[in-house]
PDB file of C-alpha atoms in Angstrom:
ATOM      1  CA  MET A   1      -0.048   0.104   0.053  1.00 63.00           C
ATOM      2  CA  PRO A   2       1.408   3.438  -0.931  1.00 69.00           C
ATOM      3  CA  HIS A   3       2.280   5.976   1.766  1.00 74.00           C
ATOM      4  CA  LEU A   4      -0.369   8.620   1.129  1.00 80.00           C
ATOM      5  CA  GLY A   5       0.684  10.772   4.126  1.00 90.00           C
ATOM      6  CA  THR A   6       2.953  13.751   3.853  1.00 93.00           C
ATOM      7  CA  ASP A   7       5.868  13.823   6.292  1.00 94.00           C
ATOM      8  CA  TYR A   8       6.854  17.186   7.678  1.00 95.00           C
ATOM      9  CA  ALA A   9      10.117  17.329   9.637  1.00 94.00           C
ATOM     10  CA  ALA A  10      10.189  19.619  12.583  1.00 95.00           C
ATOM     11  CA  PRO A  11      12.169  19.842  15.842  1.00 95.00           C
ATOM     12  CA  HIS A  12      10.966  17.586  18.629  1.00 96.00           C
ATOM     13  CA  GLY A  13       8.221  19.250  20.587  1.00 97.00           C
ATOM     14  CA  THR A  14       7.059  21.708  17.912  1.00 96.00           C
ATOM     15  CA  GLN A  15       3.331  22.412  18.214  1.00 97.00           C
ATOM     16  CA  ILE A  16       1.023  20.591  15.804  1.00 98.00           C
ATOM     17  CA  HIS A  17      -2.052  22.521  14.789  1.00 98.00           C
ATOM     18  CA  SER A  18      -5.477  21.441  13.477  1.00 98.00           C
ATOM     19  CA  VAL A  19      -5.858  22.410   9.743  1.00 95.00           C
ATOM     20  CA  ALA A  20      -9.567  23.225  10.216  1.00 94.00           C
ATOM     21  CA  ASP A  21     -12.423  23.220  12.756  1.00 95.00           C
ATOM     22  CA  GLY A  22     -13.650  19.716  13.617  1.00 98.00           C
ATOM     23  CA  VAL A  23     -14.295  17.010  16.297  1.00 99.00           C
ATOM     24  CA  VAL A  24     -11.622  14.703  17.478  1.00 99.00           C
ATOM     25  CA  VAL A  25     -12.685  11.079  16.475  1.00 98.00           C
ATOM     26  CA  GLY A  26      -9.549   9.249  17.361  1.00 98.00           C
ATOM     27  CA  VAL A  27      -6.745   9.608  19.862  1.00 98.00           C
ATOM     28  CA  GLY A  28      -4.357   6.894  20.696  1.00 98.00           C
ATOM     29  CA  TYR A  29      -1.173   4.887  19.972  1.00 98.00           C
ATOM     30  CA  THR A  30      -0.408   2.104  17.501  1.00 95.00           C
ATOM     31  CA  GLY A  31       2.941   0.444  16.815  1.00 93.00           C
ATOM     32  CA  ASN A  32       3.229   2.003  13.269  1.00 93.00           C
ATOM     33  CA  ASN A  33       1.602   5.318  13.757  1.00 94.00           C
ATOM     34  CA  GLY A  34       2.802   6.100  17.334  1.00 97.00           C
ATOM     35  CA  ASN A  35       0.741   8.700  19.138  1.00 98.00           C
ATOM     36  CA  PHE A  36      -1.922  10.072  16.708  1.00 98.00           C
ATOM     37  CA  VAL A  37      -4.973  12.367  16.632  1.00 99.00           C
ATOM     38  CA  LYS A  38      -7.702  11.991  13.967  1.00 98.00           C
ATOM     39  CA  ILE A  39     -10.183  14.819  13.349  1.00 99.00           C
ATOM     40  CA  LYS A  40     -13.476  14.861  11.440  1.00 98.00           C
ATOM     41  CA  HIS A  41     -13.954  18.302   9.802  1.00 96.00           C
ATOM     42  CA  THR A  42     -17.036  17.759   7.674  1.00 92.00           C
ATOM     43  CA  ASN A  43     -19.009  14.754   6.421  1.00 94.00           C
ATOM     44  CA  THR A  44     -16.435  14.820   3.535  1.00 94.00           C
ATOM     45  CA  TYR A  45     -13.025  15.544   5.212  1.00 95.00           C
ATOM     46  CA  GLU A  46     -10.968  14.014   8.023  1.00 97.00           C
ATOM     47  CA  THR A  47      -7.261  14.567   8.916  1.00 98.00           C
ATOM     48  CA  GLN A  48      -4.856  12.567  11.033  1.00 98.00           C
ATOM     49  CA  TYR A  49      -1.509  13.528  12.616  1.00 98.00           C
ATOM     50  CA  LEU A  50       0.972  10.746  13.520  1.00 98.00           C
ATOM     51  CA  HIS A  51       4.160  10.153  15.461  1.00 98.00           C
ATOM     52  CA  MET A  52       3.397  12.846  18.117  1.00 98.00           C
ATOM     53  CA  SER A  53       5.553  12.997  21.263  1.00 98.00           C
ATOM     54  CA  ARG A  54       2.480  13.818  23.283  1.00 98.00           C
ATOM     55  CA  PHE A  55      -1.076  15.234  23.044  1.00 98.00           C
ATOM     56  CA  ALA A  56      -2.038  18.761  23.871  1.00 98.00           C
ATOM     57  CA  LYS A  57      -3.992  19.121  27.144  1.00 98.00           C
ATOM     58  CA  GLY A  58      -7.695  18.386  26.792  1.00 98.00           C
ATOM     59  CA  ILE A  59      -7.365  16.514  23.437  1.00 98.00           C
ATOM     60  CA  LYS A  60      -9.700  13.461  23.654  1.00 98.00           C
ATOM     61  CA  ARG A  61     -12.264  11.733  21.587  1.00 98.00           C
ATOM     62  CA  GLY A  62     -15.368  13.982  21.095  1.00 98.00           C
ATOM     63  CA  VAL A  63     -13.691  17.267  21.793  1.00 98.00           C
ATOM     64  CA  LYS A  64     -14.284  20.148  19.273  1.00 98.00           C
ATOM     65  CA  VAL A  65     -11.196  21.827  18.020  1.00 98.00           C
ATOM     66  CA  SER A  66     -10.575  24.941  16.149  1.00 96.00           C
ATOM     67  CA  GLN A  67      -8.505  25.686  13.084  1.00 94.00           C
ATOM     68  CA  GLY A  68      -5.050  26.492  14.375  1.00 94.00           C
ATOM     69  CA  GLN A  69      -5.544  25.055  17.801  1.00 97.00           C
ATOM     70  CA  THR A  70      -2.591  23.004  19.160  1.00 98.00           C
ATOM     71  CA  ILE A  71      -3.606  19.350  19.234  1.00 98.00           C
ATOM     72  CA  GLY A  72      -0.143  17.763  19.983  1.00 98.00           C
ATOM     73  CA  TYR A  73       3.576  18.029  19.623  1.00 98.00           C
ATOM     74  CA  VAL A  74       6.047  16.711  17.150  1.00 98.00           C
ATOM     75  CA  GLY A  75       7.783  13.433  18.043  1.00 97.00           C
ATOM     76  CA  SER A  76       9.105  10.116  16.652  1.00 97.00           C
ATOM     77  CA  THR A  77       6.842   7.595  18.195  1.00 97.00           C
ATOM     78  CA  GLY A  78       5.902   4.421  16.256  1.00 95.00           C
ATOM     79  CA  LEU A  79       7.790   3.631  13.056  1.00 92.00           C
ATOM     80  CA  ALA A  80       9.547   6.980  12.695  1.00 92.00           C
ATOM     81  CA  THR A  81      13.282   7.552  12.105  1.00 90.00           C
ATOM     82  CA  GLY A  82      13.297  11.096  13.421  1.00 95.00           C
ATOM     83  CA  PRO A  83      10.977  13.928  14.661  1.00 96.00           C
ATOM     84  CA  HIS A  84       8.254  14.781  12.213  1.00 96.00           C
ATOM     85  CA  VAL A  85       4.455  14.679  11.746  1.00 97.00           C
ATOM     86  CA  CYS A  86       2.957  12.435   9.089  1.00 96.00           C
ATOM     87  CA  PHE A  87      -0.178  14.310   7.889  1.00 97.00           C
ATOM     88  CA  ARG A  88      -2.948  12.110   6.535  1.00 97.00           C
ATOM     89  CA  PHE A  89      -6.089  13.281   4.751  1.00 96.00           C
ATOM     90  CA  TRP A  90      -9.394  11.489   3.988  1.00 95.00           C
ATOM     91  CA  LYS A  91     -12.032  12.533   1.511  1.00 95.00           C
ATOM     92  CA  ASN A  92     -15.329  10.535   1.641  1.00 95.00           C
ATOM     93  CA  GLY A  93     -13.656   7.860   3.799  1.00 94.00           C
ATOM     94  CA  ILE A  94     -10.760   7.308   1.393  1.00 93.00           C
ATOM     95  CA  GLN A  95      -7.212   8.339   2.213  1.00 94.00           C
ATOM     96  CA  VAL A  96      -5.853  10.591  -0.519  1.00 92.00           C
ATOM     97  CA  ASN A  97      -2.910  12.875  -1.130  1.00 88.00           C
ATOM     98  CA  HIS A  98      -4.071  16.380   0.207  1.00 88.00           C
ATOM     99  CA  LEU A  99      -1.648  18.069  -2.143  1.00 85.00           C
ATOM    100  CA  SER A 100      -3.579  16.924  -5.234  1.00 86.00           C
ATOM    101  CA  GLN A 101      -7.025  17.835  -3.848  1.00 87.00           C
ATOM    102  CA  LYS A 102      -9.033  20.869  -5.088  1.00 85.00           C
ATOM    103  CA  LEU A 103     -10.277  22.083  -1.671  1.00 79.00           C
ATOM    104  CA  PRO A 104     -13.113  24.588  -1.003  1.00 74.00           C
ATOM    105  CA  SER A 105     -12.020  28.184  -1.093  1.00 78.00           C
ATOM    106  CA  ALA A 106     -11.898  30.279   1.952  1.00 76.00           C
ATOM    107  CA  GLU A 107     -13.712  33.592   2.124  1.00 81.00           C
ATOM    108  CA  PRO A 108     -11.559  36.456   0.708  1.00 85.00           C
ATOM    109  CA  MET A 109      -9.713  38.452   3.307  1.00 84.00           C
ATOM    110  CA  ASN A 110     -11.029  41.904   3.964  1.00 89.00           C
ATOM    111  CA  VAL A 111      -8.658  44.590   2.559  1.00 91.00           C
ATOM    112  CA  SER A 112      -8.551  46.208   6.011  1.00 93.00           C
ATOM    113  CA  GLU A 113      -6.938  43.104   7.355  1.00 91.00           C
ATOM    114  CA  LEU A 114      -4.014  43.068   4.814  1.00 91.00           C
ATOM    115  CA  PRO A 115      -1.480  45.142   6.823  1.00 92.00           C
ATOM    116  CA  ALA A 116      -1.841  42.789   9.863  1.00 93.00           C
ATOM    117  CA  PHE A 117      -1.520  39.782   7.510  1.00 91.00           C
ATOM    118  CA  TYR A 118       1.636  41.093   5.848  1.00 92.00           C
ATOM    119  CA  ASP A 119       3.142  41.861   9.277  1.00 93.00           C
ATOM    120  CA  TYR A 120       2.380  38.343  10.473  1.00 92.00           C
ATOM    121  CA  ARG A 121       3.603  36.813   7.266  1.00 92.00           C
ATOM    122  CA  ASP A 122       6.887  38.679   7.506  1.00 92.00           C
ATOM    123  CA  LYS A 123       7.423  37.570  11.055  1.00 91.00           C
ATOM    124  CA  MET A 124       6.734  33.883  10.181  1.00 90.00           C
ATOM    125  CA  MET A 125       9.126  34.111   7.263  1.00 91.00           C
ATOM    126  CA  VAL A 126      11.924  35.195   9.604  1.00 87.00           C
ATOM    127  CA  LYS A 127      11.029  32.328  11.884  1.00 84.00           C
ATOM    128  CA  LEU A 128      10.911  29.819   9.153  1.00 84.00           C
ATOM    129  CA  ALA A 129      14.399  30.956   7.804  1.00 83.00           C
ATOM    130  CA  THR A 130      15.850  30.120  11.194  1.00 79.00           C
ATOM    131  CA  ILE A 131      14.654  26.468  11.173  1.00 74.00           C
ATOM    132  CA  GLY A 132      17.039  25.395   8.583  1.00 61.00           C
ATOM    133  CA  HIS A 133      14.802  22.616   7.045  1.00 56.00           C
ATOM    134  CA  ASP A 134      13.047  22.389   3.823  1.00 53.00           C
ATOM    135  CA  VAL A 135       9.350  21.145   4.018  1.00 50.00           C
ATOM    136  CA  VAL A 136       9.349  18.092   1.681  1.00 48.00           C
ATOM    137  CA  SER A 137       6.313  16.372   0.329  1.00 45.00           C
ATOM    138  CA  GLN A 138       5.999  12.619  -0.003  1.00 46.00           C
ATOM    139  CA  ASP A 139       7.321  12.743  -3.591  1.00 47.00           C
ATOM    140  CA  LYS A 140      10.319  14.882  -2.382  1.00 45.00           C
ATOM    141  CA  LYS A 141       9.439  18.027  -4.177  1.00 48.00           C
ATOM    142  CA  ASN A 142       9.797  21.247  -2.236  1.00 50.00           C
ATOM    143  CA  ILE A 143       6.441  22.758  -1.445  1.00 48.00           C
ATOM    144  CA  LYS A 144       5.958  26.412  -2.230  1.00 51.00           C
ATOM    145  CA  ASP A 145       3.235  28.425  -0.535  1.00 51.00           C
ATOM    146  CA  PRO A 146       1.985  31.051  -2.905  1.00 48.00           C
ATOM    147  CA  LEU A 147       0.360  33.059   0.027  1.00 48.00           C
ATOM    148  CA  LEU A 148       3.796  33.591   1.505  1.00 48.00           C
ATOM    149  CA  SER A 149       5.247  35.128  -1.652  1.00 49.00           C
ATOM    150  CA  ILE A 150       2.531  37.688  -2.132  1.00 49.00           C
ATOM    151  CA  LYS A 151       3.818  41.287  -2.006  1.00 49.00           C
ATOM    152  CA  PRO A 152       1.656  44.111  -0.584  1.00 47.00           C
TER     153      PRO A 152
END
């Protein structure tokens, strides 16, 4: 079976955030996955985060989570050779590569919010530059985020 998750390397203990609002439908440990959290976002989409060192406080089955909420911390539990999170994505109950999915668009940002966005983006770019790791997808191509390259 192919590895449909995407592995994101990060320092041990780095916060892992939920990609969207949802309800925790699975929390536990397996020999392969290590510590993991699975979240149901809609009737269509679910995500799973593997190899965590530990879970965030209060994360358990049935708990509602918000986009950006810390759900756990990067580790190397289960079958992992180093600290990373394996991000898995389901659409209609089938695990798929999230990088190849056409996802629903978000509401456009209000123009009045752009200065704060650019300030936050610039601070995050400085932080990312200090990490010293490329984010690499499962097929080993560098991922470029078009939002981070937008100029005001």
